[in-house]
Coordinates of C-alpha atoms in Angstrom, one line a residue:
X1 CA 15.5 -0.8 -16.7
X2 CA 17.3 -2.1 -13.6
X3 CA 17.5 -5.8 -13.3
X4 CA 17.6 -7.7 -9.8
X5 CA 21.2 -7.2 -8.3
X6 CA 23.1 -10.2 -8.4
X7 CA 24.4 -8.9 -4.9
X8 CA 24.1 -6.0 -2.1
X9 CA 23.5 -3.0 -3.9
X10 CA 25.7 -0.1 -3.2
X11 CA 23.2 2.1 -2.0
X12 CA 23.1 4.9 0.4
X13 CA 24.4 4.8 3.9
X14 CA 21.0 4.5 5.9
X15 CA 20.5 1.7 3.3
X16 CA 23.8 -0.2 3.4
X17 CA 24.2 0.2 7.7
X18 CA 20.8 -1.0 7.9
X19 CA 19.7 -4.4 9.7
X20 CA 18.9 -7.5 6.9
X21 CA 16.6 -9.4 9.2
X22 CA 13.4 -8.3 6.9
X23 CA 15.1 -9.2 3.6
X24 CA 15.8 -12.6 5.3
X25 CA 12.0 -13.1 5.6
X26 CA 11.8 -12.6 1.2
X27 CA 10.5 -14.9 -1.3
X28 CA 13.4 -13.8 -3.0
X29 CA 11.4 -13.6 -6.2
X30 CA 13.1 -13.2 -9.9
X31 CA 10.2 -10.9 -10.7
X32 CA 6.7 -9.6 -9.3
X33 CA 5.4 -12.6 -11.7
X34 CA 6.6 -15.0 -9.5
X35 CA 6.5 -13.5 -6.3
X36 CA 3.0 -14.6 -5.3
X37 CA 3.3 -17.8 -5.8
X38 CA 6.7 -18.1 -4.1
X39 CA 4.3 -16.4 -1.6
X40 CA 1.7 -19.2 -1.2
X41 CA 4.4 -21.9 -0.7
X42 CA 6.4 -20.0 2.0
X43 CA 3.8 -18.5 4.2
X44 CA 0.7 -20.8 3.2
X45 CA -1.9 -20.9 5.9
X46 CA -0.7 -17.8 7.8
X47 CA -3.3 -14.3 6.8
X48 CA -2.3 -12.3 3.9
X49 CA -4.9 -10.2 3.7
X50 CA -8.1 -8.8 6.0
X51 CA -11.0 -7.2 4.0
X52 CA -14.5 -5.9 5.9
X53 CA -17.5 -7.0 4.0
X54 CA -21.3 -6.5 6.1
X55 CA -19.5 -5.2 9.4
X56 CA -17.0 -8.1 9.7
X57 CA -13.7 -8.5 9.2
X58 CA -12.4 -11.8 7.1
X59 CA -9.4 -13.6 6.9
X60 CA -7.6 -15.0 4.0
X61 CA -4.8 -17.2 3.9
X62 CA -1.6 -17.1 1.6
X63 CA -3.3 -20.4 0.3
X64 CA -6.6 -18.8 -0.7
X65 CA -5.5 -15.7 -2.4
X66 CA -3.0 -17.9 -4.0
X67 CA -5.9 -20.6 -5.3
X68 CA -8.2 -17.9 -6.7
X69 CA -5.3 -15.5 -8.3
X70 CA -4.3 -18.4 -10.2
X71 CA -8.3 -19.3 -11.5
X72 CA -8.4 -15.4 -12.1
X73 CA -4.4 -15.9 -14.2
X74 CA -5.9 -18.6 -16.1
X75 CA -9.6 -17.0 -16.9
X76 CA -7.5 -13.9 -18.3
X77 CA -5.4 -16.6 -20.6
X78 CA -8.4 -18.2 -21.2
X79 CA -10.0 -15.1 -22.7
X80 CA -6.3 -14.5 -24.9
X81 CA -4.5 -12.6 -22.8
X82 CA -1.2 -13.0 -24.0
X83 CA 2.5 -12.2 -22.6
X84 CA 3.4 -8.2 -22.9
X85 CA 0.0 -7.6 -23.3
X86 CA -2.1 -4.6 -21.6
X87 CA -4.3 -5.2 -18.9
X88 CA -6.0 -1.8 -17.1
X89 CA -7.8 -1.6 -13.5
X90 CA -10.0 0.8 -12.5
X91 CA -11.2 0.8 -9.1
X92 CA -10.8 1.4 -5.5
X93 CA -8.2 -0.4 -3.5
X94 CA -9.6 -3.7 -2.7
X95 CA -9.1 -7.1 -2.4
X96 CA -10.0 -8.0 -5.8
X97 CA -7.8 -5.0 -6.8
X98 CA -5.4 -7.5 -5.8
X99 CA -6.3 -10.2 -7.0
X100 CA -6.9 -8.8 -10.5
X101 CA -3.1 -7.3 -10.1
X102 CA -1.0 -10.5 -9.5
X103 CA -3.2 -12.6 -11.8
X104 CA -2.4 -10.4 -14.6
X105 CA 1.3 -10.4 -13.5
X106 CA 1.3 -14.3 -13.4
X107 CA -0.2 -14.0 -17.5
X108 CA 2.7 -12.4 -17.8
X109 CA 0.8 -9.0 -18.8
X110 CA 1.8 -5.6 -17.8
X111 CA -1.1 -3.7 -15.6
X112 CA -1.8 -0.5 -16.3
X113 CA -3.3 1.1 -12.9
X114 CA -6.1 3.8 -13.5
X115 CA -7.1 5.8 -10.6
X116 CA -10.8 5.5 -9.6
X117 CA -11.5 9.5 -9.1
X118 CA -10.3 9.7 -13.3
X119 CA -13.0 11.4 -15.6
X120 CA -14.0 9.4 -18.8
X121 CA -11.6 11.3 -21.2
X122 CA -8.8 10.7 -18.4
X123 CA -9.2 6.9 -18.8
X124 CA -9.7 7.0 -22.9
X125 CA -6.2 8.4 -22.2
X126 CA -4.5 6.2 -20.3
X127 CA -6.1 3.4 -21.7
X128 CA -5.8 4.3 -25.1
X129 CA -1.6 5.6 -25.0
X130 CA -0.9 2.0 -23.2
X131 CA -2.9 0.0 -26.1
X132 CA -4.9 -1.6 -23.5
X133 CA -6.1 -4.9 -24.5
X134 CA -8.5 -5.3 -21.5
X135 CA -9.6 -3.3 -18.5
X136 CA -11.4 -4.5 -14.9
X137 CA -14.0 -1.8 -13.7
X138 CA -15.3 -1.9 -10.0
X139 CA -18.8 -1.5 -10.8
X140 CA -21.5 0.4 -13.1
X141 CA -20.0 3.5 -12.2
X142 CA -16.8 3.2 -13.7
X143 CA -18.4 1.0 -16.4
X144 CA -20.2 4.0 -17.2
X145 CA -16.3 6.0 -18.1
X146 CA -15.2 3.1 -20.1
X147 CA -18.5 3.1 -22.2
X148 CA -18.8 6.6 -22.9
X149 CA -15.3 6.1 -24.7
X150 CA -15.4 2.6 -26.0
X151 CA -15.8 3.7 -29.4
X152 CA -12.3 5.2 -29.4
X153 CA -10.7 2.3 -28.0
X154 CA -9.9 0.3 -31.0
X155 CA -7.3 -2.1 -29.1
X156 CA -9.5 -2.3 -26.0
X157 CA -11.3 -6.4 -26.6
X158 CA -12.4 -7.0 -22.9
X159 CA -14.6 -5.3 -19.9
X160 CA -14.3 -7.2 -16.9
X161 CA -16.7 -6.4 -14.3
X162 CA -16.0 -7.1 -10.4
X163 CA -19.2 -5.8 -8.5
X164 CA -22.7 -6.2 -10.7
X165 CA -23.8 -7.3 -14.3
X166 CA -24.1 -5.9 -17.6
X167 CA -24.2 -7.0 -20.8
X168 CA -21.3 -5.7 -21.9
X169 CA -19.1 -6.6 -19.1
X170 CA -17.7 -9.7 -18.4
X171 CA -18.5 -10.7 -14.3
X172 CA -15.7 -11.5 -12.3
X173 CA -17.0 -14.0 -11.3
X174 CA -17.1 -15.7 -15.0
X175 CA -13.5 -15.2 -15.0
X176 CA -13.1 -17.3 -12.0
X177 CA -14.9 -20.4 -13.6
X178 CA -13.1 -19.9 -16.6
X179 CA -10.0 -20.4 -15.1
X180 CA -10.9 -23.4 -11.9
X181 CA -10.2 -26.2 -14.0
X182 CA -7.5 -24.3 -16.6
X183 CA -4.0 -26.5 -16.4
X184 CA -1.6 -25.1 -13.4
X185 CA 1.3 -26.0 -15.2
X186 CA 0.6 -23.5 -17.8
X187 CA 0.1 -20.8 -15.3
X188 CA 3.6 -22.0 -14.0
X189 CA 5.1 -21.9 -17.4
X190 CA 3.4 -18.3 -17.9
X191 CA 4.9 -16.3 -14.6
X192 CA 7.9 -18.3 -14.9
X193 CA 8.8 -16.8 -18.2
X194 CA 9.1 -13.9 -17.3
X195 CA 12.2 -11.7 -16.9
X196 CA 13.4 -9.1 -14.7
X197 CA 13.6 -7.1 -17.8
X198 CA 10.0 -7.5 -18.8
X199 CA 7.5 -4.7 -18.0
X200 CA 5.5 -5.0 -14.6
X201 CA 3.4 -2.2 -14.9
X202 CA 2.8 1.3 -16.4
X203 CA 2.3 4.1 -13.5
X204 CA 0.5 7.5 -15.0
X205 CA 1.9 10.5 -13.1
X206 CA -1.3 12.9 -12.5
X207 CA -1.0 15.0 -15.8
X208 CA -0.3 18.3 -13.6
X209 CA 2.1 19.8 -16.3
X210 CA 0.5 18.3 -19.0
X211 CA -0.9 15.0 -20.7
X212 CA 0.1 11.9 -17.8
X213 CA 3.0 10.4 -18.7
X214 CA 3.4 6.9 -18.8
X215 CA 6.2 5.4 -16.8
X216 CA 7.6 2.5 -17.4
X217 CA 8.7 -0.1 -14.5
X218 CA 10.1 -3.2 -14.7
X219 CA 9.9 -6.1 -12.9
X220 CA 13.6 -5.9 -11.7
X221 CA 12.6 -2.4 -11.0
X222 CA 10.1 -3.2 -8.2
X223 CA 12.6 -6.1 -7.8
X224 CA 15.2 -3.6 -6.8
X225 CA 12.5 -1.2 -4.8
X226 CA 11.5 -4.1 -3.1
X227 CA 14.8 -5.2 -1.7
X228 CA 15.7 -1.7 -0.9
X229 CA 12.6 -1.3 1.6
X230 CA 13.4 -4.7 3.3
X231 CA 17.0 -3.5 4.3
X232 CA 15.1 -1.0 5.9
X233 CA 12.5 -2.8 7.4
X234 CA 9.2 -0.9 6.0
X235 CA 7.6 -3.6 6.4
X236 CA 8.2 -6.5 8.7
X237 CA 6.7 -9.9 8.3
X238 CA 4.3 -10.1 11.4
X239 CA 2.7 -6.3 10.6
X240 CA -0.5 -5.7 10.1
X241 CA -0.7 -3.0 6.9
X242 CA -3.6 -1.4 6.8
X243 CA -4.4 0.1 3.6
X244 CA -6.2 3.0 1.7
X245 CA -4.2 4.7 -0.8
X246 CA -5.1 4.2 -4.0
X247 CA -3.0 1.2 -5.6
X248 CA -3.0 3.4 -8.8
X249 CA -0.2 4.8 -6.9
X250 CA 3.7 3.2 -6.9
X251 CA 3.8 3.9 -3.7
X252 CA 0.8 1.9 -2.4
X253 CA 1.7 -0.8 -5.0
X254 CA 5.0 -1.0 -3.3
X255 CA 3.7 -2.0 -0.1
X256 CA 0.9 -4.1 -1.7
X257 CA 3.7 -6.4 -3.1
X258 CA 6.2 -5.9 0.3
X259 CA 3.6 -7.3 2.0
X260 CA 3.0 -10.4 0.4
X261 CA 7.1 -10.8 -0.6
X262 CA 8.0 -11.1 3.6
X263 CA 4.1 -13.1 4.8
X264 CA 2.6 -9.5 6.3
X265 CA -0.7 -8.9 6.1
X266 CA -2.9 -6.6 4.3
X267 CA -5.7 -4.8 5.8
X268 CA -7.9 -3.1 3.1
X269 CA -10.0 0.1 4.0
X270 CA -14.1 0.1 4.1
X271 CA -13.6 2.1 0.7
X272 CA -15.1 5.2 3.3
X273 CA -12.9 8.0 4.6
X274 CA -14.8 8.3 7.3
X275 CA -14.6 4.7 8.7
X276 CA -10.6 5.4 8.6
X277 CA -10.4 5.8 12.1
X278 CA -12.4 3.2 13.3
X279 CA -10.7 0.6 11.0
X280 CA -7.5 1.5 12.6
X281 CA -8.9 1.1 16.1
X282 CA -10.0 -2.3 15.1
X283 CA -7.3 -3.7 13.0
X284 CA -4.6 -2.3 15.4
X285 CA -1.9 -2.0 12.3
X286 CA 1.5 -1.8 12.6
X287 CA 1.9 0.1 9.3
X288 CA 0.0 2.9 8.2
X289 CA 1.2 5.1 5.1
X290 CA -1.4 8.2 4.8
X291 CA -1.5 11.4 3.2
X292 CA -0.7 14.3 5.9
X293 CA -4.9 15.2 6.2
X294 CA -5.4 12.1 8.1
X295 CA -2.4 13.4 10.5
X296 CA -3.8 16.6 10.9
X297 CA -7.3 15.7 11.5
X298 CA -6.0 13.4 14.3
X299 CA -4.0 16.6 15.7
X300 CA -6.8 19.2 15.2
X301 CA -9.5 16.9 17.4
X302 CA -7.1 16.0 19.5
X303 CA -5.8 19.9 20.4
X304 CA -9.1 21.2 20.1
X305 CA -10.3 18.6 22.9
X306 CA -8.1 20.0 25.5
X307 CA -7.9 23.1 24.6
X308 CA -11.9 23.2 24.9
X309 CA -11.6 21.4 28.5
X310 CA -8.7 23.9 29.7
X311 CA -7.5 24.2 33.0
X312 CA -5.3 21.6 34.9
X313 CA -6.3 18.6 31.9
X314 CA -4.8 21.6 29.3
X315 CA -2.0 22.1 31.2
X316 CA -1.3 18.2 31.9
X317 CA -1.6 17.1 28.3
X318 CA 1.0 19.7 27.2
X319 CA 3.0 18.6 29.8
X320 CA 3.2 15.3 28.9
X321 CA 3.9 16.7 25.0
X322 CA 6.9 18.2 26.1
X323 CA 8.2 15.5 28.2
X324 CA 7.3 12.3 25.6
X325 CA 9.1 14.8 22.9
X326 CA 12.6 15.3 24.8
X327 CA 12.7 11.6 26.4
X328 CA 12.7 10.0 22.5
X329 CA 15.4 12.8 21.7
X330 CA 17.4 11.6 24.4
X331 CA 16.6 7.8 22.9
X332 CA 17.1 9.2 19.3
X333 CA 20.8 10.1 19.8
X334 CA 21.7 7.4 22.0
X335 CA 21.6 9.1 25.4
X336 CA 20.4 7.8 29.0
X337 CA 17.3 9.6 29.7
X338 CA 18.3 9.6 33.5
X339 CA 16.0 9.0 35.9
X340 CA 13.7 11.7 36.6
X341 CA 12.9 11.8 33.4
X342 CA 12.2 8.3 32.4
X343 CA 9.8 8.8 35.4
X344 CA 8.2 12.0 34.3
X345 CA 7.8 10.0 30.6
X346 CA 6.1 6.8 32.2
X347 CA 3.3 9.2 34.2
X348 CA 3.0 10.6 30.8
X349 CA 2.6 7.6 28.9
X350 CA -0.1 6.6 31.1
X351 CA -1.9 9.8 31.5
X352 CA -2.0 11.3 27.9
X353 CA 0.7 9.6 25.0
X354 CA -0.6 6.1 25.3
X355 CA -4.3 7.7 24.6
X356 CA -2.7 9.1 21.3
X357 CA -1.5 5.7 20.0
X358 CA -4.5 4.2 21.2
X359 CA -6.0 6.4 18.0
X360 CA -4.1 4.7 15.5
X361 CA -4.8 1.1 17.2
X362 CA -2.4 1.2 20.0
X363 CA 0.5 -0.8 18.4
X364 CA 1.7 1.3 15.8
X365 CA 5.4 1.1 14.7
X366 CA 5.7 3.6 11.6
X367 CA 3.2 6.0 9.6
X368 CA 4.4 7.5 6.2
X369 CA 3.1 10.8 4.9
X370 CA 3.2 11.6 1.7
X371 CA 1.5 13.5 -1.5
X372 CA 1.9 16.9 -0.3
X373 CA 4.1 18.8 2.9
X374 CA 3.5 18.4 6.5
X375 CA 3.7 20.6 9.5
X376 CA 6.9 19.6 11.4
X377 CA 5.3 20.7 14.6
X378 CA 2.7 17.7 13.4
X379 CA 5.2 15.3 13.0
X380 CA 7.3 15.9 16.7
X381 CA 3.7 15.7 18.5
X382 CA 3.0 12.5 17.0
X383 CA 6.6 11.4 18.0
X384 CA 6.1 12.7 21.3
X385 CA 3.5 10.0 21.4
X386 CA 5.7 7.1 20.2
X387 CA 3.6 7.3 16.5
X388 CA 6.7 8.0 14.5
X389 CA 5.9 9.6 10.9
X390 CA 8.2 9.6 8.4
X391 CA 7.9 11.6 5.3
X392 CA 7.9 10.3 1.9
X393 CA 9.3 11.7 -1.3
X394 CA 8.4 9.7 -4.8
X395 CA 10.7 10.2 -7.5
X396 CA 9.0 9.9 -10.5
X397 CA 7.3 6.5 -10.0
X398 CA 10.4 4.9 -10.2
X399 CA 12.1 5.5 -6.7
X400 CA 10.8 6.4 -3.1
X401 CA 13.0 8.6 -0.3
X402 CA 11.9 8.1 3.3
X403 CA 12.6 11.8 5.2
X404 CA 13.1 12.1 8.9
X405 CA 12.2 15.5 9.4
X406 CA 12.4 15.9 13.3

């Protein structure tokens, strides 16, 4: 496993040109243990995450996520979870996805993500090739997978339940009071033992050519990752990231822990594809990494609009297309648009591309696609629009490659 460079990496060109003012912004964490907790104490009161519960948004703080991770940290030591030991989620990605994440982390377990849309035998796997000492389920549902299996699960001591009761399930909620008046100077003791070259988490790859392998990620891996997107600026420290991909994934675990590492702030989905929209309309992100259906639907109801109306609007929208696409060329390699066009682009803007942003919240800075190919053609009208998509490439859990394919 990679450790934490002690210096600048020698990485690539785009990485080694690029601008440091994001990595300034880092908790500059040893490991993922610690990074929440460096977290708290450098951004505090400022929002780290949004979550809609009964048609309003909520706010917490650095401060609060901070307080209950650590009640959660010390429930799960409470109940014997020990350093190096297992500890699986299955659910959607949501705040207490979250929550349940970092306070395993800070036990100094390793978590072992399981993705929500997994079959019972699909979990017995994963949860019985990690050796699994616990597992949080998001409700009866997926309560249901983990008891139709139990009795293979010889290693598997503890069911923690975040939405509901059962009898074999412990409540979230227990876990919580468990831990309120546990000692923080054993929590400190616990994340701050751990190395770069511990294990942060286990990530299954989706078993397409075979049984799911298990790949194994340190901390100074996502260490490493982390840095590496900051000298990029993926993520900047005022954005606003909304969120739907499942955390199961590295890739949306990534930008879970960027997020908290520079004091951005997390916007989880409604747990509904089709509230996607509207969440972005009302949380105006800065930062949306999608799958290339959410691209193309926007395109497809957005072509099929003016193609339906026709006539001089048809001709107008296309227009303006064509215009936004060669005035951010001109930007792109550093050339004066001149001055006809930057007048042809700002009656554009107005008329149609500023509509198109408006879509995605209206203050969009970066998408990512990734999970499967997308239409270049896609990808230039979006850009034509100032919503620049970049596509992304994930090499084997362990690495990510962000493609400009305009």
């Amino acid at each position: 496993p990679r450790t934490r460079p002690s210096r600048r990496p020698d990485w690539p060109r785009p990485f080694r040109d690029a601008p440091t003012a994001t990595a300034n912004a880092s908790t500059s964490s040893a490991t993922v243990a610690d990074l929440l907790p460096r977290a708290v104490a450098a951004f505090g009161d400022r929002t780290a995450v949004m979550t809609k519960e009964g048609g309003t948004w909520t706010e917490l703080s650095f401060t609060a996520i901070g307080e209950r991770v650590r009640a959660l940290s010390l429930g799960l030591m409470d109940l014997g979870v020990s350093k190096g030991e297992k500890v699986s989620i299955l659910a959607n990605t949501r705040l207490e996805w979250t929550l349940f994440d970092f306070a395993a982390l800070t036990a100094g377990a390793t978590v072992v993500p399981i993705y929500q849309t997994n079959s019972s035998e699909e979990c017995h796997y994963v949860l019985e090739n990690s050796d699994a000492k616990g597992v949080v389920v998001e409700d009866v549902e997926q309560l249901e997978k983990v008891r139709a299996v139990r009795d293979r699960l010889p290693l598997l001591e503890h069911v923690i339940l975040i939405d509901g009761e059962a009898e074999d399930a412990i409540p979230m909620a227990e876990i919580e009071r468990r831990g309120a008046d546990g000692d923080p100077a054993a929590w400190e003791a616990r994340y701050s033992s751990v190395t770069p070259d511990d294990t942060c988490t286990f990530i299954y790859t989706s078993g397409t050519t075979g049984p799911p392998k298990g790949c194994v990620i340190s901390h100074g891996n996502y260490r490493a990752m982390l840095d590496m997107t900051q000298a990029v600026s993926v993520v900047e420290p005022d954005d606003v990231c909304y969120l739907f991909l499942p955390l199961a994934h590295s890739f949306a675990l990534l930008i879970q822990f960027g997020s908290f590492d520079i004091g951005a702030t997390l916007c989880y989905w409604e747990r509904d594809p089709l509230k996607i929209i509207d969440n972005l309309v009302e949380v105006k992100p800065h930062y949306f990494p999608s799958v290339p259906r959410s691209f193309e639907k926007v395109y497809s109801a957005a072509t099929a609009a003016v193609d339906k109306q026709g006539g001089i609007k048809k001709r107008i929208f296309w227009w303006a297309i064509g215009v936004g696409g060669r005035y951010r060329e001109a930007l792109r390699e550093g050339r004066d648009p001149g001055w006809l066009l930057t007048r042809q682009f700002e009656f554009a803007d107005k008329q149609v591309l500023s509509n198109i942003r408006a879509i995605f919240g209206g203050r969009i800075r970066q998408c990512v696609s990734g999970a499967a190919p997308i239409n270049a053609d896609i990808l230039r009208f979006f850009e034509a629009a100032g919503v620049l998509v970049l596509v992304l490439a994930v090499l084997a859990h362990a690495g990510f490659l962000w493609r400009d394919l305009r």
